[in-house]
CSV table of C-alpha atoms in Angstrom, one decimal:
chain,number,residue,atom,x,y,z
M,157,MET,CA,53.5,147.7,-45.3
M,158,ALA,CA,50.8,145.3,-46.6
M,159,LEU,CA,51.6,142.0,-48.3
M,160,GLU,CA,52.0,142.3,-52.0
M,161,PHE,CA,49.1,141.2,-54.3
M,162,GLU,CA,50.8,138.2,-55.7
M,163,ASN,CA,51.5,136.9,-52.2
M,164,GLU,CA,47.8,137.4,-51.3
M,165,ILE,CA,46.7,134.9,-53.9
M,166,GLU,CA,49.1,132.3,-52.5
M,167,ILE,CA,48.0,133.1,-49.0
M,168,ILE,CA,44.3,132.7,-49.9
M,169,GLU,CA,44.9,129.4,-51.7
M,170,VAL,CA,47.0,127.9,-48.9
M,171,MET,CA,44.9,129.2,-46.0
M,172,GLU,CA,41.6,128.2,-47.7
M,173,GLY,CA,43.0,124.7,-48.1
M,174,TYR,CA,44.0,124.7,-44.5
M,175,LEU,CA,40.4,125.7,-43.4
M,176,ASN,CA,38.9,123.0,-45.7
M,177,ASN,CA,41.0,120.4,-43.9
M,178,SER,CA,40.9,121.7,-40.4
M,179,ARG,CA,37.5,123.3,-39.6
M,180,PRO,CA,35.2,121.3,-37.4
M,181,PRO,CA,32.2,119.5,-38.9
M,182,GLU,CA,29.4,121.8,-40.0
M,183,GLU,CA,27.0,120.7,-37.2
M,184,VAL,CA,29.3,122.0,-34.4
M,185,ARG,CA,30.6,125.2,-36.0
M,186,ASN,CA,28.2,127.3,-34.0
M,187,GLU,CA,30.1,126.0,-30.9
M,188,VAL,CA,33.6,126.2,-32.3
M,189,ASP,CA,34.9,127.3,-35.7
M,190,LEU,CA,38.3,128.2,-37.2
M,191,ASN,CA,39.3,131.1,-39.5
M,192,TYR,CA,42.1,133.4,-40.4
M,193,LYS,CA,42.7,137.0,-41.2
M,194,ILE,CA,45.5,139.0,-42.9
M,195,GLU,CA,46.8,142.0,-40.9
M,196,SER,CA,49.7,143.9,-42.4
M,197,GLN,CA,52.5,141.4,-42.9
M,198,SER,CA,50.9,138.7,-40.8
M,199,ILE,CA,48.4,135.9,-41.1
M,200,ILE,CA,46.5,135.2,-37.9
M,201,VAL,CA,44.6,131.9,-37.3
M,202,PHE,CA,41.9,132.0,-34.7
M,203,GLU,CA,39.1,130.0,-33.2
M,204,ILE,CA,35.6,131.4,-33.0
M,205,ARG,CA,33.6,130.4,-29.9
M,206,PRO,CA,30.5,131.7,-28.1
M,207,VAL,CA,31.2,133.9,-25.1
M,208,TRP,CA,30.7,131.7,-22.0
M,209,ASP,CA,28.2,134.0,-20.2
M,210,ASN,CA,26.4,135.1,-23.4
M,211,PRO,CA,26.3,132.4,-26.0
M,212,SER,CA,24.6,134.6,-28.5
M,213,LYS,CA,27.8,136.6,-28.9
M,214,LYS,CA,31.0,135.1,-30.5
M,215,ARG,CA,34.6,135.8,-29.7
M,216,GLU,CA,37.8,135.2,-31.5
M,217,TYR,CA,40.7,133.3,-29.7
M,218,ASN,CA,44.1,133.6,-31.3
M,219,VAL,CA,45.8,130.3,-32.2
M,220,ALA,CA,48.8,130.9,-34.5
M,221,LYS,CA,50.4,133.7,-36.4
M,222,ALA,CA,52.9,133.8,-39.3
M,223,THR,CA,54.6,137.1,-40.1
M,224,PHE,CA,56.4,137.6,-43.4
M,225,ILE,CA,60.0,138.8,-43.1
M,226,LYS,CA,60.7,140.3,-46.5
M,227,THR,CA,64.4,140.7,-46.0
M,228,GLU,CA,64.8,137.0,-45.3
M,229,ASN,CA,61.9,135.8,-47.5
M,230,LYS,CA,60.7,133.7,-44.6
M,231,TRP,CA,57.7,133.4,-42.3
M,232,LYS,CA,58.2,133.8,-38.6
M,233,ILE,CA,55.9,131.6,-36.5
M,234,TYR,CA,54.2,132.6,-33.3
M,235,CYS,CA,51.8,130.9,-30.8
M,236,PHE,CA,49.4,132.7,-28.5
M,237,LYS,CA,50.0,131.8,-24.8
M,238,SER,CA,47.9,132.1,-21.7
M,239,ASP,CA,49.6,135.4,-20.8
M,240,MET,CA,47.6,136.8,-23.8
M,241,LYS,CA,50.8,137.5,-25.8
M,242,TRP,CA,52.4,136.2,-29.0
M,243,HIS,CA,55.5,134.1,-28.5
M,244,ILE,CA,58.0,132.8,-31.0
M,245,TYR,CA,57.4,129.1,-31.7
M,246,LYS,CA,60.7,127.7,-30.5
M,247,PRO,CA,60.7,124.3,-32.3
M,248,ALA,CA,60.5,126.1,-35.7
M,249,GLU,CA,60.9,129.9,-35.5
M,250,LYS,CA,60.9,130.4,-39.2
M,251,VAL,CA,59.7,128.5,-42.3
M,252,ASN,CA,60.2,129.1,-46.0
M,253,ASN,CA,56.6,129.1,-47.0
M,254,LEU,CA,53.0,129.1,-45.8
M,255,LYS,CA,52.5,125.4,-46.6
M,256,GLU,CA,55.2,124.6,-43.9
M,257,PHE,CA,53.4,126.9,-41.5
M,258,VAL,CA,50.1,125.2,-42.1
M,259,LYS,CA,51.7,121.8,-41.6
M,260,ILE,CA,53.2,122.8,-38.3
M,261,ILE,CA,49.9,124.1,-36.9
M,262,GLN,CA,48.0,121.1,-38.2
M,263,GLU,CA,50.5,118.6,-36.6
M,264,ASP,CA,50.8,120.7,-33.4
M,265,LYS,CA,53.5,118.3,-32.0
M,266,HIS,CA,54.0,120.5,-28.9
M,267,SER,CA,50.4,121.3,-28.2
M,268,CYS,CA,50.9,125.0,-28.7
M,269,PHE,CA,48.2,125.9,-31.1
M,270,ARG,CA,45.0,124.5,-29.7
M,271,GLY,CA,43.3,125.0,-26.3
């Protein structure tokens, strides 16, 4: 089930604000950039970097994910680990809203969201 339209407006506002505050400076964005996508009930934050052996190609590297749990009206937080799998973010498994999710990934107190 896709997120409902009214939630999409909130998502875009919060996530675009996050990008405005968190993206690297314009002059280095060809080396590393940050973006997000909406997939079903989830928002996935990812870095964009050149492929090491072919810098003309870009690749997405997962950073963080928030999945909306409709029955609880909460967002479940995941981090992407070196085993190439999503794992529940143990210090704060769920948050009440996207602003809390963004705050957690920006602070990154446990170094889980950036390589």
